[in-house]
Amino acid sequence: IQGTIRPHAIIILPNTSGMELLLAYEDEGIYIDIYGHFTKETVLQWGEMPASVAYLQSNQVMGWGEKAIELRSVETGNLEGVFMHKKAQKLKFLCERNDK
């Protein structure tokens, strides 16, 4: 990537003792270990550029885009749900609270 990189989140992957991470930036995410080596060939690819990204306790990552909220598996990056919305707004924080 050339130019400015827009980071979203650094997510510690579950069941890795803090040794593996998902780095979410721009419209994708990569899986690396704490030494910077790739741990998976898979790249998490968002359908649209998210404005905010958050990790959910259900082992999912949520991306808030301009037209939709995407839920993806934190382990595989596979799309697990999409919620369309009409009002695009930039969130300062995106998080989970009380399983919501």
JSON list of C-alpha atoms in Angstrom, two decimals:
[
{"chain": "A", "resi": 1, "resn": "ILE", "atom": "CA", "xyz": [0.00, 0.00, 0.00]},
{"chain": "A", "resi": 2, "resn": "GLN", "atom": "CA", "xyz": [1.35, 3.38, -0.95]},
{"chain": "A", "resi": 3, "resn": "GLY", "atom": "CA", "xyz": [0.28, 6.58, 0.75]},
{"chain": "A", "resi": 4, "resn": "THR", "atom": "CA", "xyz": [-1.71, 6.90, 3.93]},
{"chain": "A", "resi": 5, "resn": "ILE", "atom": "CA", "xyz": [-3.11, 3.75, 5.58]},
{"chain": "A", "resi": 6, "resn": "ARG", "atom": "CA", "xyz": [-6.37, 4.14, 7.48]},
{"chain": "A", "resi": 7, "resn": "PRO", "atom": "CA", "xyz": [-6.24, 1.75, 10.47]},
{"chain": "A", "resi": 8, "resn": "HIS", "atom": "CA", "xyz": [-9.44, 0.54, 12.16]},
{"chain": "A", "resi": 9, "resn": "ALA", "atom": "CA", "xyz": [-8.60, -2.02, 14.84]},
{"chain": "A", "resi": 10, "resn": "ILE", "atom": "CA", "xyz": [-6.05, -4.46, 16.22]},
{"chain": "A", "resi": 11, "resn": "ILE", "atom": "CA", "xyz": [-7.93, -7.54, 17.40]},
{"chain": "A", "resi": 12, "resn": "ILE", "atom": "CA", "xyz": [-6.28, -10.22, 19.53]},
{"chain": "A", "resi": 13, "resn": "LEU", "atom": "CA", "xyz": [-7.53, -13.54, 18.19]},
{"chain": "A", "resi": 14, "resn": "PRO", "atom": "CA", "xyz": [-9.20, -15.84, 20.71]},
{"chain": "A", "resi": 15, "resn": "ASN", "atom": "CA", "xyz": [-7.48, -19.07, 21.77]},
{"chain": "A", "resi": 16, "resn": "THR", "atom": "CA", "xyz": [-4.02, -17.87, 20.70]},
{"chain": "A", "resi": 17, "resn": "SER", "atom": "CA", "xyz": [-2.71, -16.72, 24.12]},
{"chain": "A", "resi": 18, "resn": "GLY", "atom": "CA", "xyz": [-2.37, -13.22, 22.68]},
{"chain": "A", "resi": 19, "resn": "MET", "atom": "CA", "xyz": [0.12, -14.39, 20.04]},
{"chain": "A", "resi": 20, "resn": "GLU", "atom": "CA", "xyz": [-2.03, -13.83, 16.92]},
{"chain": "A", "resi": 21, "resn": "LEU", "atom": "CA", "xyz": [-3.73, -10.66, 15.73]},
{"chain": "A", "resi": 22, "resn": "LEU", "atom": "CA", "xyz": [-6.17, -9.46, 13.12]},
{"chain": "A", "resi": 23, "resn": "LEU", "atom": "CA", "xyz": [-5.09, -6.07, 11.80]},
{"chain": "A", "resi": 24, "resn": "ALA", "atom": "CA", "xyz": [-8.05, -4.24, 10.24]},
{"chain": "A", "resi": 25, "resn": "TYR", "atom": "CA", "xyz": [-7.20, -1.34, 7.94]},
{"chain": "A", "resi": 26, "resn": "GLU", "atom": "CA", "xyz": [-8.69, 0.28, 4.85]},
{"chain": "A", "resi": 27, "resn": "ASP", "atom": "CA", "xyz": [-11.20, -2.27, 3.46]},
{"chain": "A", "resi": 28, "resn": "GLU", "atom": "CA", "xyz": [-9.38, -5.43, 4.59]},
{"chain": "A", "resi": 29, "resn": "GLY", "atom": "CA", "xyz": [-7.75, -7.25, 7.47]},
{"chain": "A", "resi": 30, "resn": "ILE", "atom": "CA", "xyz": [-4.72, -9.51, 7.72]},
{"chain": "A", "resi": 31, "resn": "TYR", "atom": "CA", "xyz": [-3.79, -12.21, 10.21]},
{"chain": "A", "resi": 32, "resn": "ILE", "atom": "CA", "xyz": [-0.31, -11.98, 11.75]},
{"chain": "A", "resi": 33, "resn": "ASP", "atom": "CA", "xyz": [1.56, -13.12, 14.84]},
{"chain": "A", "resi": 34, "resn": "ILE", "atom": "CA", "xyz": [3.21, -10.74, 17.32]},
{"chain": "A", "resi": 35, "resn": "TYR", "atom": "CA", "xyz": [6.44, -10.96, 15.32]},
{"chain": "A", "resi": 36, "resn": "GLY", "atom": "CA", "xyz": [4.76, -9.63, 12.15]},
{"chain": "A", "resi": 37, "resn": "HIS", "atom": "CA", "xyz": [4.64, -12.94, 10.28]},
{"chain": "A", "resi": 38, "resn": "PHE", "atom": "CA", "xyz": [1.49, -13.92, 8.39]},
{"chain": "A", "resi": 39, "resn": "THR", "atom": "CA", "xyz": [-0.39, -16.71, 10.16]},
{"chain": "A", "resi": 40, "resn": "LYS", "atom": "CA", "xyz": [-3.13, -17.20, 7.54]},
{"chain": "A", "resi": 41, "resn": "GLU", "atom": "CA", "xyz": [-3.24, -16.86, 3.79]},
{"chain": "A", "resi": 42, "resn": "THR", "atom": "CA", "xyz": [-6.78, -15.50, 4.19]},
{"chain": "A", "resi": 43, "resn": "VAL", "atom": "CA", "xyz": [-7.44, -11.77, 3.93]},
{"chain": "A", "resi": 44, "resn": "LEU", "atom": "CA", "xyz": [-10.62, -10.40, 5.50]},
{"chain": "A", "resi": 45, "resn": "GLN", "atom": "CA", "xyz": [-12.22, -8.31, 2.75]},
{"chain": "A", "resi": 46, "resn": "TRP", "atom": "CA", "xyz": [-15.05, -5.88, 3.56]},
{"chain": "A", "resi": 47, "resn": "GLY", "atom": "CA", "xyz": [-17.80, -5.31, 1.00]},
{"chain": "A", "resi": 48, "resn": "GLU", "atom": "CA", "xyz": [-17.38, -1.56, 1.47]},
{"chain": "A", "resi": 49, "resn": "MET", "atom": "CA", "xyz": [-14.92, 0.62, 3.32]},
{"chain": "A", "resi": 50, "resn": "PRO", "atom": "CA", "xyz": [-15.94, 0.61, 7.01]},
{"chain": "A", "resi": 51, "resn": "ALA", "atom": "CA", "xyz": [-15.90, 3.84, 8.98]},
{"chain": "A", "resi": 52, "resn": "SER", "atom": "CA", "xyz": [-15.61, 1.87, 12.24]},
{"chain": "A", "resi": 53, "resn": "VAL", "atom": "CA", "xyz": [-14.69, -1.71, 13.17]},
{"chain": "A", "resi": 54, "resn": "ALA", "atom": "CA", "xyz": [-15.32, -3.54, 16.47]},
{"chain": "A", "resi": 55, "resn": "TYR", "atom": "CA", "xyz": [-14.71, -7.02, 17.89]},
{"chain": "A", "resi": 56, "resn": "LEU", "atom": "CA", "xyz": [-17.75, -8.82, 19.33]},
{"chain": "A", "resi": 57, "resn": "GLN", "atom": "CA", "xyz": [-17.65, -11.45, 22.06]},
{"chain": "A", "resi": 58, "resn": "SER", "atom": "CA", "xyz": [-19.36, -13.86, 19.67]},
{"chain": "A", "resi": 59, "resn": "ASN", "atom": "CA", "xyz": [-16.00, -14.12, 17.80]},
{"chain": "A", "resi": 60, "resn": "GLN", "atom": "CA", "xyz": [-17.23, -11.81, 15.10]},
{"chain": "A", "resi": 61, "resn": "VAL", "atom": "CA", "xyz": [-15.94, -8.52, 13.81]},
{"chain": "A", "resi": 62, "resn": "MET", "atom": "CA", "xyz": [-18.45, -5.81, 12.91]},
{"chain": "A", "resi": 63, "resn": "GLY", "atom": "CA", "xyz": [-17.79, -3.17, 10.28]},
{"chain": "A", "resi": 64, "resn": "TRP", "atom": "CA", "xyz": [-19.98, -0.08, 9.99]},
{"chain": "A", "resi": 65, "resn": "GLY", "atom": "CA", "xyz": [-20.03, 1.08, 6.38]},
{"chain": "A", "resi": 66, "resn": "GLU", "atom": "CA", "xyz": [-21.82, 3.85, 4.56]},
{"chain": "A", "resi": 67, "resn": "LYS", "atom": "CA", "xyz": [-24.71, 1.61, 3.46]},
{"chain": "A", "resi": 68, "resn": "ALA", "atom": "CA", "xyz": [-24.51, -1.50, 5.67]},
{"chain": "A", "resi": 69, "resn": "ILE", "atom": "CA", "xyz": [-23.20, -3.13, 8.82]},
{"chain": "A", "resi": 70, "resn": "GLU", "atom": "CA", "xyz": [-21.25, -6.32, 8.06]},
{"chain": "A", "resi": 71, "resn": "LEU", "atom": "CA", "xyz": [-20.66, -9.14, 10.52]},
{"chain": "A", "resi": 72, "resn": "ARG", "atom": "CA", "xyz": [-17.72, -11.39, 9.71]},
{"chain": "A", "resi": 73, "resn": "SER", "atom": "CA", "xyz": [-16.12, -14.35, 11.45]},
{"chain": "A", "resi": 74, "resn": "VAL", "atom": "CA", "xyz": [-12.99, -13.20, 13.24]},
{"chain": "A", "resi": 75, "resn": "GLU", "atom": "CA", "xyz": [-11.39, -16.61, 12.59]},
{"chain": "A", "resi": 76, "resn": "THR", "atom": "CA", "xyz": [-12.03, -16.93, 8.85]},
{"chain": "A", "resi": 77, "resn": "GLY", "atom": "CA", "xyz": [-13.17, -13.50, 7.64]},
{"chain": "A", "resi": 78, "resn": "ASN", "atom": "CA", "xyz": [-16.31, -15.09, 6.13]},
{"chain": "A", "resi": 79, "resn": "LEU", "atom": "CA", "xyz": [-19.42, -12.92, 5.88]},
{"chain": "A", "resi": 80, "resn": "GLU", "atom": "CA", "xyz": [-22.01, -14.01, 8.48]},
{"chain": "A", "resi": 81, "resn": "GLY", "atom": "CA", "xyz": [-24.54, -11.21, 8.27]},
{"chain": "A", "resi": 82, "resn": "VAL", "atom": "CA", "xyz": [-25.39, -7.89, 6.65]},
{"chain": "A", "resi": 83, "resn": "PHE", "atom": "CA", "xyz": [-27.72, -5.22, 7.99]},
{"chain": "A", "resi": 84, "resn": "MET", "atom": "CA", "xyz": [-28.60, -2.49, 5.53]},
{"chain": "A", "resi": 85, "resn": "HIS", "atom": "CA", "xyz": [-29.18, 1.03, 6.83]},
{"chain": "A", "resi": 86, "resn": "LYS", "atom": "CA", "xyz": [-30.13, 4.32, 5.24]},
{"chain": "A", "resi": 87, "resn": "LYS", "atom": "CA", "xyz": [-28.42, 6.84, 7.46]},
{"chain": "A", "resi": 88, "resn": "ALA", "atom": "CA", "xyz": [-24.69, 6.99, 6.94]},
{"chain": "A", "resi": 89, "resn": "GLN", "atom": "CA", "xyz": [-22.97, 8.50, 9.93]},
{"chain": "A", "resi": 90, "resn": "LYS", "atom": "CA", "xyz": [-19.41, 8.39, 11.10]},
{"chain": "A", "resi": 91, "resn": "LEU", "atom": "CA", "xyz": [-19.12, 6.90, 14.57]},
{"chain": "A", "resi": 92, "resn": "LYS", "atom": "CA", "xyz": [-16.42, 7.92, 16.99]},
{"chain": "A", "resi": 93, "resn": "PHE", "atom": "CA", "xyz": [-16.68, 4.57, 18.78]},
{"chain": "A", "resi": 94, "resn": "LEU", "atom": "CA", "xyz": [-18.23, 1.24, 17.81]},
{"chain": "A", "resi": 95, "resn": "CYS", "atom": "CA", "xyz": [-18.53, -1.37, 20.54]},
{"chain": "A", "resi": 96, "resn": "GLU", "atom": "CA", "xyz": [-20.61, -4.16, 22.01]},
{"chain": "A", "resi": 97, "resn": "ARG", "atom": "CA", "xyz": [-22.51, -3.78, 25.25]},
{"chain": "A", "resi": 98, "resn": "ASN", "atom": "CA", "xyz": [-24.68, -6.38, 26.95]},
{"chain": "A", "resi": 99, "resn": "ASP", "atom": "CA", "xyz": [-24.58, -8.64, 23.86]},
{"chain": "A", "resi": 100, "resn": "LYS", "atom": "CA", "xyz": [-25.96, -5.81, 21.69]}
]
